[in-house]
GROMACS .gro file of C-alpha atoms in nm:
model
  462
    1MET     CA    1   0.687   1.551   2.517
    2ALA     CA    2   0.858   1.264   2.337
    3VAL     CA    3   0.628   1.040   2.133
    4LEU     CA    4   0.766   0.697   2.044
    5GLY     CA    5   0.606   0.578   1.721
    6SER     CA    6   0.461   0.765   1.424
    7GLY     CA    7   0.150   0.560   1.358
    8PRO     CA    8  -0.211   0.655   1.441
    9ALA     CA    9  -0.161   0.622   1.818
   10GLY     CA   10   0.136   0.857   1.816
   11PHE     CA   11  -0.009   1.118   1.585
   12TYR     CA   12  -0.355   1.130   1.744
   13GLY     CA   13  -0.198   1.153   2.090
   14ALA     CA   14   0.036   1.431   1.980
   15TYR     CA   15  -0.247   1.622   1.813
   16LYS     CA   16  -0.468   1.615   2.122
   17VAL     CA   17  -0.190   1.718   2.361
   18MET     CA   18  -0.080   2.005   2.136
   19GLN     CA   19  -0.442   2.115   2.117
   20GLY     CA   20  -0.499   2.092   2.493
   21ILE     CA   21  -0.176   2.232   2.639
   22LYS     CA   22  -0.069   2.578   2.530
   23ASN     CA   23   0.278   2.587   2.369
   24ALA     CA   24   0.322   2.212   2.405
   25LYS     CA   25   0.625   2.092   2.209
   26VAL     CA   26   0.630   1.739   2.066
   27ASP     CA   27   0.925   1.539   1.934
   28MET     CA   28   0.817   1.222   1.753
   29TYR     CA   29   1.065   0.933   1.721
   30GLU     CA   30   1.031   0.666   1.449
   31GLN     CA   31   1.271   0.377   1.378
   32LEU     CA   32   1.204   0.385   1.002
   33PRO     CA   33   1.295   0.683   0.780
   34VAL     CA   34   0.924   0.723   0.694
   35PRO     CA   35   0.618   0.797   0.910
   36PHE     CA   36   0.261   0.666   0.952
   37GLY     CA   37   0.327   0.312   1.079
   38LEU     CA   38   0.021   0.091   1.045
   39VAL     CA   39  -0.148   0.330   0.802
   40ARG     CA   40   0.138   0.295   0.554
   41TYR     CA   41   0.228  -0.070   0.616
   42GLY     CA   42  -0.086  -0.233   0.753
   43VAL     CA   43  -0.383  -0.089   0.565
   44ALA     CA   44  -0.467  -0.287   0.252
   45PRO     CA   45  -0.364  -0.118  -0.075
   46ASP     CA   46  -0.720  -0.142  -0.208
   47HIS     CA   47  -0.849   0.059   0.091
   48PRO     CA   48  -0.704   0.403   0.009
   49GLU     CA   49  -0.988   0.583   0.186
   50VAL     CA   50  -0.865   0.443   0.519
   51LYS     CA   51  -0.535   0.622   0.463
   52HIS     CA   52  -0.695   0.967   0.449
   53CYS     CA   53  -0.595   1.017   0.813
   54GLN     CA   54  -0.243   1.078   0.680
   55GLU     CA   55  -0.365   1.421   0.572
   56LYS     CA   56  -0.447   1.504   0.934
   57PHE     CA   57  -0.113   1.365   1.050
   58THR     CA   58   0.066   1.582   0.793
   59GLU     CA   59  -0.119   1.884   0.928
   60VAL     CA   60  -0.003   1.796   1.281
   61ALA     CA   61   0.356   1.752   1.163
   62SER     CA   62   0.349   2.093   0.996
   63ALA     CA   63   0.301   2.272   1.330
   64PRO     CA   64   0.604   2.478   1.442
   65ASN     CA   65   0.619   2.298   1.778
   66PHE     CA   66   0.636   1.951   1.622
   67THR     CA   67   0.960   1.773   1.527
   68PHE     CA   68   0.980   1.440   1.344
   69ILE     CA   69   1.293   1.233   1.402
   70GLY     CA   70   1.298   0.932   1.172
   71ASN     CA   71   1.550   0.651   1.122
   72ILE     CA   72   1.630   0.630   1.493
   73ARG     CA   73   1.601   0.328   1.722
   74VAL     CA   74   1.490   0.417   2.072
   75GLY     CA   75   1.670   0.193   2.317
   76GLN     CA   76   1.971   0.159   2.083
   77ASP     CA   77   2.059   0.485   1.905
   78VAL     CA   78   1.919   0.683   2.196
   79SER     CA   79   1.841   0.531   2.535
   80LEU     CA   80   1.511   0.554   2.715
   81LYS     CA   81   1.695   0.692   3.015
   82SER     CA   82   1.829   0.979   2.801
   83LEU     CA   83   1.478   1.054   2.677
   84ALA     CA   84   1.342   1.055   3.030
   85ASN     CA   85   1.615   1.299   3.132
   86HIS     CA   86   1.528   1.554   2.862
   87TYR     CA   87   1.146   1.563   2.849
   88ASP     CA   88   0.852   1.641   3.073
   89ALA     CA   89   0.666   1.336   2.940
   90VAL     CA   90   0.716   1.030   2.723
   91LEU     CA   91   0.428   0.874   2.529
   92PHE     CA   92   0.484   0.512   2.424
   93ALA     CA   93   0.284   0.456   2.105
   94TYR     CA   94   0.500   0.219   1.903
   95GLY     CA   95   0.241  -0.048   1.826
   96ALA     CA   96   0.296  -0.421   1.782
   97SER     CA   97   0.615  -0.545   1.618
   98ARG     CA   98   0.550  -0.919   1.594
   99ASP     CA   99   0.267  -1.167   1.552
  100ARG     CA  100   0.143  -1.440   1.782
  101LYS     CA  101   0.244  -1.793   1.698
  102LEU     CA  102   0.032  -2.107   1.708
  103GLY     CA  103   0.301  -2.305   1.887
  104ILE     CA  104   0.236  -2.635   1.707
  105PRO     CA  105   0.472  -2.887   1.542
  106GLY     CA  106   0.603  -2.793   1.198
  107GLU     CA  107   0.529  -2.423   1.233
  108ASP     CA  108   0.893  -2.314   1.239
  109ARG     CA  109   1.034  -2.596   1.026
  110LEU     CA  110   0.827  -2.620   0.710
  111ASP     CA  111   0.829  -2.397   0.403
  112GLY     CA  112   0.498  -2.253   0.289
  113ILE     CA  113   0.386  -2.126   0.631
  114TYR     CA  114   0.369  -1.748   0.665
  115SER     CA  115   0.263  -1.494   0.922
  116ALA     CA  116  -0.026  -1.280   0.800
  117ARG     CA  117   0.161  -0.981   0.944
  118ASP     CA  118   0.469  -1.064   0.737
  119PHE     CA  119   0.259  -1.115   0.422
  120VAL     CA  120   0.073  -0.785   0.470
  121GLY     CA  121   0.403  -0.608   0.537
  122TRP     CA  122   0.552  -0.769   0.225
  123TYR     CA  123   0.285  -0.650  -0.019
  124ASN     CA  124   0.275  -0.308   0.151
  125GLY     CA  125   0.652  -0.255   0.120
  126LEU     CA  126   0.764  -0.287   0.483
  127PRO     CA  127   1.145  -0.313   0.458
  128GLU     CA  128   1.161  -0.589   0.717
  129PHE     CA  129   0.971  -0.825   0.486
  130SER     CA  130   1.078  -0.707   0.141
  131GLY     CA  131   1.259  -1.037   0.083
  132LEU     CA  132   0.975  -1.264   0.195
  133ALA     CA  133   0.908  -1.408  -0.155
  134PRO     CA  134   0.597  -1.614  -0.068
  135ARG     CA  135   0.543  -1.919  -0.287
  136LEU     CA  136   0.191  -1.875  -0.424
  137ASP     CA  137   0.256  -2.099  -0.724
  138LEU     CA  138   0.277  -2.443  -0.562
  139GLY     CA  139  -0.092  -2.527  -0.526
  140ASP     CA  140  -0.447  -2.406  -0.573
  141THR     CA  141  -0.554  -2.403  -0.205
  142ALA     CA  142  -0.445  -2.171   0.075
  143VAL     CA  143  -0.545  -2.194   0.440
  144VAL     CA  144  -0.567  -1.893   0.668
  145VAL     CA  145  -0.579  -1.976   1.039
  146GLY     CA  146  -0.775  -1.704   1.217
  147GLN     CA  147  -1.098  -1.519   1.142
  148GLY     CA  148  -1.027  -1.151   1.200
  149ASN     CA  149  -1.001  -0.856   0.961
  150VAL     CA  150  -0.637  -0.926   0.875
  151ALA     CA  151  -0.728  -1.283   0.779
  152LEU     CA  152  -0.990  -1.148   0.539
  153ASP     CA  153  -0.742  -0.892   0.401
  154VAL     CA  154  -0.504  -1.176   0.317
  155THR     CA  155  -0.789  -1.376   0.161
  156ARG     CA  156  -0.903  -1.084  -0.053
  157ILE     CA  157  -0.554  -1.005  -0.182
  158LEU     CA  158  -0.501  -1.371  -0.274
  159LEU     CA  159  -0.829  -1.398  -0.465
  160LYS     CA  160  -0.876  -1.052  -0.614
  161ASP     CA  161  -0.805  -0.990  -0.981
  162VAL     CA  162  -0.446  -0.869  -0.976
  163ASP     CA  163  -0.518  -0.611  -1.247
  164SER     CA  164  -0.753  -0.430  -1.008
  165LEU     CA  165  -0.454  -0.374  -0.775
  166ARG     CA  166  -0.219  -0.224  -1.033
  167THR     CA  167  -0.318   0.138  -0.970
  168THR     CA  168  -0.287   0.108  -0.591
  169ASP     CA  169   0.028   0.155  -0.383
  170ILE     CA  170   0.091  -0.220  -0.357
  171THR     CA  171   0.456  -0.293  -0.432
  172ASP     CA  172   0.558  -0.389  -0.784
  173HIS     CA  173   0.728  -0.708  -0.663
  174ALA     CA  174   0.403  -0.813  -0.492
  175LEU     CA  175   0.210  -0.757  -0.815
  176ALA     CA  176   0.456  -0.979  -1.003
  177THR     CA  177   0.420  -1.259  -0.747
  178LEU     CA  178   0.040  -1.234  -0.731
  179ALA     CA  179   0.022  -1.244  -1.111
  180LYS     CA  180   0.188  -1.589  -1.102
  181SER     CA  181  -0.029  -1.719  -0.817
  182LYS     CA  182  -0.210  -2.051  -0.865
  183VAL     CA  183  -0.435  -2.002  -0.561
  184LYS     CA  184  -0.799  -2.060  -0.652
  185ARG     CA  185  -0.947  -2.142  -0.313
  186VAL     CA  186  -0.890  -2.000   0.035
  187ARG     CA  187  -1.016  -2.166   0.352
  188VAL     CA  188  -1.041  -1.928   0.648
  189VAL     CA  189  -1.037  -2.144   0.960
  190GLY     CA  190  -1.146  -2.064   1.315
  191ARG     CA  191  -1.168  -2.249   1.647
  192ARG     CA  192  -1.518  -2.121   1.724
  193GLY     CA  193  -1.839  -2.064   1.527
  194PRO     CA  194  -1.982  -1.794   1.299
  195MET     CA  195  -2.130  -1.600   1.592
  196GLN     CA  196  -1.785  -1.563   1.748
  197VAL     CA  197  -1.590  -1.432   1.446
  198ALA     CA  198  -1.372  -1.123   1.491
  199PHE     CA  199  -1.400  -0.970   1.143
  200THR     CA  200  -1.627  -0.677   1.065
  201ILE     CA  201  -1.923  -0.642   0.829
  202ARG     CA  202  -1.731  -0.424   0.586
  203GLU     CA  203  -1.451  -0.677   0.536
  204VAL     CA  204  -1.677  -0.975   0.468
  205ARG     CA  205  -1.914  -0.774   0.247
  206GLU     CA  206  -1.623  -0.674   0.026
  207LEU     CA  207  -1.523  -1.039  -0.018
  208MET     CA  208  -1.881  -1.139  -0.097
  209LYS     CA  209  -1.887  -0.887  -0.384
  210LEU     CA  210  -1.561  -0.987  -0.553
  211LEU     CA  211  -1.610  -1.066  -0.921
  212SER     CA  212  -1.577  -1.435  -1.011
  213VAL     CA  213  -1.516  -1.531  -0.648
  214ALA     CA  214  -1.780  -1.750  -0.481
  215PHE     CA  215  -1.845  -1.816  -0.113
  216ASN     CA  216  -1.902  -2.170   0.006
  217PRO     CA  217  -2.228  -2.161   0.206
  218ILE     CA  218  -2.214  -2.200   0.585
  219ASP     CA  219  -2.392  -2.493   0.749
  220HIS     CA  220  -2.717  -2.330   0.870
  221ASN     CA  221  -2.707  -2.545   1.183
  222LEU     CA  222  -2.423  -2.320   1.300
  223LEU     CA  223  -2.642  -2.010   1.269
  224PRO     CA  224  -2.929  -1.898   1.496
  225PRO     CA  225  -3.272  -2.025   1.383
  226SER     CA  226  -3.405  -1.671   1.421
  227LEU     CA  227  -3.228  -1.338   1.377
  228ALA     CA  228  -3.495  -1.138   1.559
  229SER     CA  229  -3.329  -1.145   1.901
  230LEU     CA  230  -2.978  -1.064   1.777
  231PRO     CA  231  -2.820  -0.721   1.834
  232ARG     CA  232  -2.820  -0.500   1.523
  233THR     CA  233  -2.457  -0.557   1.421
  234ALA     CA  234  -2.472  -0.933   1.478
  235LYS     CA  235  -2.798  -0.949   1.285
  236ARG     CA  236  -2.650  -0.767   0.983
  237LEU     CA  237  -2.338  -0.982   0.984
  238THR     CA  238  -2.534  -1.308   1.012
  239LYS     CA  239  -2.768  -1.206   0.733
  240LEU     CA  240  -2.469  -1.127   0.514
  241LEU     CA  241  -2.317  -1.468   0.581
  242MET     CA  242  -2.649  -1.641   0.506
  243GLU     CA  243  -2.696  -1.455   0.175
  244GLY     CA  244  -2.346  -1.541   0.057
  245SER     CA  245  -2.161  -1.410  -0.247
  246THR     CA  246  -2.272  -1.236  -0.564
  247SER     CA  247  -2.094  -1.502  -0.771
  248THR     CA  248  -2.204  -1.867  -0.760
  249LEU     CA  249  -1.980  -2.170  -0.718
  250ALA     CA  250  -2.095  -2.305  -1.055
  251HIS     CA  251  -1.971  -2.001  -1.246
  252ALA     CA  252  -1.686  -1.858  -1.036
  253GLU     CA  253  -1.319  -1.908  -1.110
  254LYS     CA  254  -1.220  -1.886  -0.744
  255SER     CA  255  -1.383  -1.950  -0.406
  256TRP     CA  256  -1.341  -1.910  -0.035
  257SER     CA  257  -1.496  -2.053   0.277
  258LEU     CA  258  -1.526  -1.994   0.648
  259ASP     CA  259  -1.447  -2.323   0.820
  260PHE     CA  260  -1.556  -2.334   1.181
  261LEU     CA  261  -1.489  -2.544   1.491
  262LEU     CA  262  -1.138  -2.648   1.386
  263SER     CA  263  -0.822  -2.602   1.594
  264PRO     CA  264  -0.480  -2.654   1.430
  265VAL     CA  265  -0.278  -2.940   1.578
  266LYS     CA  266   0.023  -2.975   1.348
  267PHE     CA  267   0.164  -2.884   1.010
  268LEU     CA  268   0.249  -3.187   0.798
  269ALA     CA  269   0.515  -3.248   0.532
  270ALA     CA  270   0.504  -3.506   0.255
  271SER     CA  271   0.772  -3.712   0.431
  272SER     CA  272   1.020  -3.696   0.715
  273THR     CA  273   1.285  -3.566   0.474
  274SER     CA  274   1.064  -3.303   0.309
  275SER     CA  275   1.062  -2.939   0.423
  276GLN     CA  276   0.754  -2.837   0.220
  277LEU     CA  277   0.411  -2.805   0.379
  278GLU     CA  278   0.164  -3.059   0.240
  279ALA     CA  279  -0.129  -3.050   0.486
  280ILE     CA  280  -0.257  -2.919   0.818
  281GLU     CA  281  -0.405  -3.145   1.083
  282PHE     CA  282  -0.695  -2.993   1.277
  283ALA     CA  283  -0.884  -3.112   1.584
  284ARG     CA  284  -1.258  -3.060   1.580
  285THR     CA  285  -1.391  -2.840   1.858
  286LYS     CA  286  -1.727  -2.808   2.029
  287LEU     CA  287  -1.892  -2.494   2.161
  288LEU     CA  288  -1.958  -2.505   2.536
  289GLY     CA  289  -2.256  -2.380   2.732
  290SER     CA  290  -2.628  -2.368   2.671
  291ASN     CA  291  -2.607  -2.099   2.404
  292PRO     CA  292  -2.369  -2.174   2.114
  293PHE     CA  293  -2.462  -1.838   1.959
  294ASP     CA  294  -2.319  -1.638   2.249
  295PRO     CA  295  -2.036  -1.419   2.109
  296ALA     CA  296  -1.829  -1.509   2.418
  297ALA     CA  297  -1.888  -1.884   2.392
  298ARG     CA  298  -1.580  -2.098   2.449
  299VAL     CA  299  -1.485  -2.432   2.296
  300GLU     CA  300  -1.336  -2.763   2.398
  301THR     CA  301  -1.118  -2.976   2.172
  302SER     CA  302  -1.234  -3.324   2.075
  303THR     CA  303  -1.036  -3.630   1.972
  304ASP     CA  304  -1.180  -3.614   1.618
  305HIS     CA  305  -0.927  -3.484   1.368
  306GLU     CA  306  -0.943  -3.357   1.009
  307THR     CA  307  -0.654  -3.318   0.765
  308VAL     CA  308  -0.667  -3.036   0.510
  309PRO     CA  309  -0.428  -3.066   0.212
  310THR     CA  310  -0.246  -2.740   0.129
  311SER     CA  311   0.098  -2.612   0.032
  312LEU     CA  312   0.029  -2.259   0.159
  313ALA     CA  313  -0.077  -2.146   0.506
  314PHE     CA  314  -0.103  -1.816   0.691
  315ARG     CA  315  -0.139  -1.775   1.064
  316SER     CA  316  -0.349  -1.473   1.155
  317ILE     CA  317  -0.423  -1.498   1.527
  318GLY     CA  318  -0.314  -1.153   1.636
  319TYR     CA  319  -0.019  -0.920   1.677
  320GLN     CA  320   0.187  -0.857   1.990
  321SER     CA  321   0.391  -0.567   2.121
  322GLU     CA  322   0.738  -0.611   2.266
  323PRO     CA  323   0.923  -0.420   2.538
  324LEU     CA  324   1.187  -0.162   2.448
  325PRO     CA  325   1.545  -0.193   2.578
  326GLY     CA  326   1.588   0.005   2.899
  327MET     CA  327   1.229  -0.011   3.024
  328GLY     CA  328   1.326  -0.200   3.339
  329GLU     CA  329   1.585   0.062   3.428
  330LEU     CA  330   1.307   0.322   3.441
  331GLY     CA  331   1.076   0.100   3.646
  332ILE     CA  332   0.843   0.040   3.351
  333HIS     CA  333   0.660  -0.292   3.370
  334PHE     CA  334   0.585  -0.474   3.045
  335ASP     CA  335   0.322  -0.748   3.072
  336THR     CA  336   0.471  -1.014   2.842
  337LYS     CA  337   0.163  -1.235   2.865
  338ARG     CA  338  -0.074  -0.966   2.743
  339GLY     CA  339   0.184  -0.785   2.530
  340ILE     CA  340   0.114  -0.441   2.678
  341ILE     CA  341   0.277  -0.186   2.907
  342THR     CA  342   0.106  -0.205   3.246
  343ASN     CA  343  -0.115   0.102   3.281
  344ASP     CA  344  -0.421   0.234   3.461
  345TYR     CA  345  -0.643   0.201   3.148
  346TYR     CA  346  -0.621   0.577   3.100
  347GLY     CA  347  -0.265   0.545   2.972
  348ARG     CA  348  -0.067   0.627   3.288
  349LEU     CA  349   0.215   0.377   3.341
  350LEU     CA  350   0.214   0.169   3.659
  351SER     CA  351   0.518   0.008   3.815
  352PRO     CA  352   0.575  -0.289   4.051
  353MET     CA  353   0.810  -0.058   4.241
  354ARG     CA  354   0.499   0.137   4.334
  355GLY     CA  355   0.288  -0.172   4.388
  356PHE     CA  356   0.098  -0.103   4.064
  357ASN     CA  357  -0.064   0.180   4.258
  358ALA     CA  358  -0.300   0.363   4.021
  359GLU     CA  359  -0.296   0.657   4.262
  360ARG     CA  360   0.081   0.693   4.216
  361PRO     CA  361   0.168   0.616   3.852
  362LEU     CA  362   0.514   0.671   3.706
  363PRO     CA  363   0.554   1.050   3.663
  364GLY     CA  364   0.541   1.166   3.302
  365MET     CA  365   0.511   0.816   3.154
  366TYR     CA  366   0.213   0.731   2.930
  367CYS     CA  367   0.111   0.485   2.660
  368ALA     CA  368  -0.148   0.472   2.382
  369GLY     CA  369  -0.271   0.238   2.111
  370TRP     CA  370  -0.190  -0.131   2.085
  371VAL     CA  371   0.094  -0.117   2.336
  372LYS     CA  372  -0.163   0.016   2.584
  373ARG     CA  373  -0.467  -0.205   2.524
  374GLY     CA  374  -0.355  -0.486   2.295
  375PRO     CA  375  -0.376  -0.525   1.916
  376ALA     CA  376  -0.747  -0.497   1.849
  377GLY     CA  377  -0.987  -0.270   1.665
  378VAL     CA  378  -0.957  -0.038   1.369
  379ILE     CA  379  -0.790   0.304   1.334
  380ALA     CA  380  -1.096   0.479   1.478
  381ASN     CA  381  -1.058   0.274   1.798
  382THR     CA  382  -0.692   0.374   1.820
  383MET     CA  383  -0.789   0.739   1.776
  384GLU     CA  384  -1.036   0.721   2.065
  385ASP     CA  385  -0.783   0.539   2.280
  386SER     CA  386  -0.508   0.792   2.206
  387PHE     CA  387  -0.741   1.082   2.279
  388ALA     CA  388  -0.820   0.924   2.617
  389THR     CA  389  -0.449   0.904   2.702
  390ALA     CA  390  -0.394   1.262   2.582
  391GLU     CA  391  -0.679   1.380   2.802
  392ALA     CA  392  -0.508   1.212   3.100
  393ILE     CA  393  -0.183   1.393   3.014
  394ILE     CA  394  -0.366   1.726   2.987
  395ALA     CA  395  -0.551   1.670   3.315
  396ASP     CA  396  -0.229   1.575   3.496
  397TRP     CA  397  -0.052   1.883   3.358
  398ASN     CA  398  -0.334   2.116   3.457
  399ASN     CA  399  -0.355   1.958   3.804
  400ASN     CA  400   0.020   1.996   3.865
  401ALA     CA  401   0.075   1.623   3.890
  402PRO     CA  402   0.439   1.504   3.900
  403PHE     CA  403   0.610   1.486   3.561
  404LEU     CA  404   0.966   1.417   3.448
  405ASP     CA  405   1.236   1.681   3.497
  406GLY     CA  406   1.202   1.828   3.148
  407GLY     CA  407   1.469   1.971   2.922
  408ASP     CA  408   1.532   2.069   2.563
  409GLY     CA  409   1.441   1.732   2.415
  410TRP     CA  410   1.581   1.661   2.071
  411GLU     CA  411   1.772   1.989   2.063
  412THR     CA  412   2.007   1.839   2.321
  413LEU     CA  413   1.987   1.471   2.227
  414LYS     CA  414   2.068   1.521   1.859
  415ARG     CA  415   2.425   1.625   1.943
  416ASP     CA  416   2.491   1.286   2.102
  417CYS     CA  417   2.324   1.104   1.812
  418LEU     CA  418   2.529   1.294   1.555
  419ALA     CA  419   2.845   1.207   1.748
  420LYS     CA  420   2.748   0.838   1.724
  421GLY     CA  421   2.699   0.867   1.350
  422VAL     CA  422   2.322   0.824   1.362
  423ARG     CA  423   2.164   0.962   1.046
  424THR     CA  424   1.818   1.091   1.126
  425VAL     CA  425   1.538   1.197   0.894
  426SER     CA  426   1.341   1.521   0.938
  427TRP     CA  427   0.987   1.591   0.821
  428GLU     CA  428   1.127   1.792   0.532
  429ASP     CA  429   1.338   1.488   0.439
  430TRP     CA  430   1.027   1.268   0.447
  431LEU     CA  431   0.849   1.503   0.208
  432LYS     CA  432   1.134   1.451  -0.040
  433ILE     CA  433   1.104   1.072  -0.005
  434ASP     CA  434   0.728   1.103  -0.044
  435ALA     CA  435   0.767   1.303  -0.366
  436ALA     CA  436   1.016   1.052  -0.504
  437GLU     CA  437   0.781   0.760  -0.434
  438LYS     CA  438   0.493   0.938  -0.605
  439ALA     CA  439   0.713   1.008  -0.908
  440ARG     CA  440   0.811   0.641  -0.924
  441GLY     CA  441   0.444   0.547  -0.903
  442LYS     CA  442   0.341   0.790  -1.175
  443ALA     CA  443   0.587   0.626  -1.413
  444LEU     CA  444   0.410   0.293  -1.345
  445GLY     CA  445   0.057   0.433  -1.367
  446LYS     CA  446  -0.010   0.403  -0.995
  447GLU     CA  447  -0.042   0.624  -0.688
  448ARG     CA  448   0.309   0.557  -0.559
  449GLU     CA  449   0.583   0.297  -0.568
  450LYS     CA  450   0.729   0.265  -0.220
  451PHE     CA  451   1.095   0.223  -0.146
  452THR     CA  452   1.134  -0.108   0.032
  453SER     CA  453   1.471  -0.049   0.196
  454PRO     CA  454   1.594   0.229   0.427
  455ARG     CA  455   1.905   0.258   0.209
  456ASP     CA  456   1.694   0.353  -0.093
  457MET     CA  457   1.488   0.593   0.116
  458LEU     CA  458   1.799   0.767   0.244
  459GLY     CA  459   1.946   0.762  -0.106
  460VAL     CA  460   1.683   1.016  -0.211
  461LEU     CA  461   1.839   1.261   0.035
  462ASP     CA  462   2.197   1.222  -0.090
   0.00000   0.00000   0.00000
């Protein structure tokens, strides 16, 4: 089986299939020279416990029937058609490679507007964003549009004492930029109300406990008059929001707020000739229906507007997967609206050539993780989702369902890649890069200092 992507979806899927099918052989393809995807580049540096799953992934990669092929672009260095011709099955688990845009005036023109995904990738050392250089020194207020976990990660990194991050695996260039930051207040803005937020209890609790960082109280009219009828999780979250932060506004150096019922309309510059963000114009919204505390409540936009001055903004309204080159040639349907590969919810790929017939999915084609269900949930959700896809693969194999024609996988394909001059990275190579990063980190008094360019990663192997 070929697994495309080396993040949680890929590793958990590989693990379950290798456990459930005797002598199963897995080749894992990754476009970067290093593995672990979202765990390495998406998990906040001050959440090291979340990265413990890497130990399990390393155990999986150490199995004799597992091969890691890094620094290879599927669809470019090796075609999907070639993969399909040399494996029994292909598992698409490559995650989400871009973020969703707001689609409002000024978004692509003005300086000072960043994607939360880009910012997170920048401080985590993702090569794609190593040159981002966010300007955190132009003003004291930042606005984050979106109220999910990533939005709160961005807020926490902006407000947290930079010295508390120095022993983590955050990049050294990010530490230098954060040390010069003038941001003292972060406004986290959402279209709906406090009962419709997407962040989890853990994320908001951590922000509430930050030293010298105060939370601006929420208007109690936006909260239910009684918590008794709320489900357990909603009750705990609401109580946390009502209690607020450990630090008070009167004594804190920094603050943050959750601003509700505001929908961004346009980004504003100081003048028609300026390219620097100066403010964001929002339209006020109103919750619809008889119960404004319904988690599924929708909103309508009013004609009332509010302008929020700021020189720094982050959009954090979700990630989105993209199709790989060559999918159409194999009859694979990518739903561009939803940002997922069309599947039967168990991970079997469906094709318009088969009328999206769940009874006759594409033989040997499966997907897992965000490219299967959309970019939502935490790593534990991805694990469960990948296990479900793996169980479908195992069931199909045991029931003699149609698969691809099979072959020798990477053993055959690597000859063509070598002839093209593609330099791939093995698991043993990754271990050398890993050791070098840890040595760099030790010299700086931290866990590791990541290489932020593939050239530097590959340089360790020369």
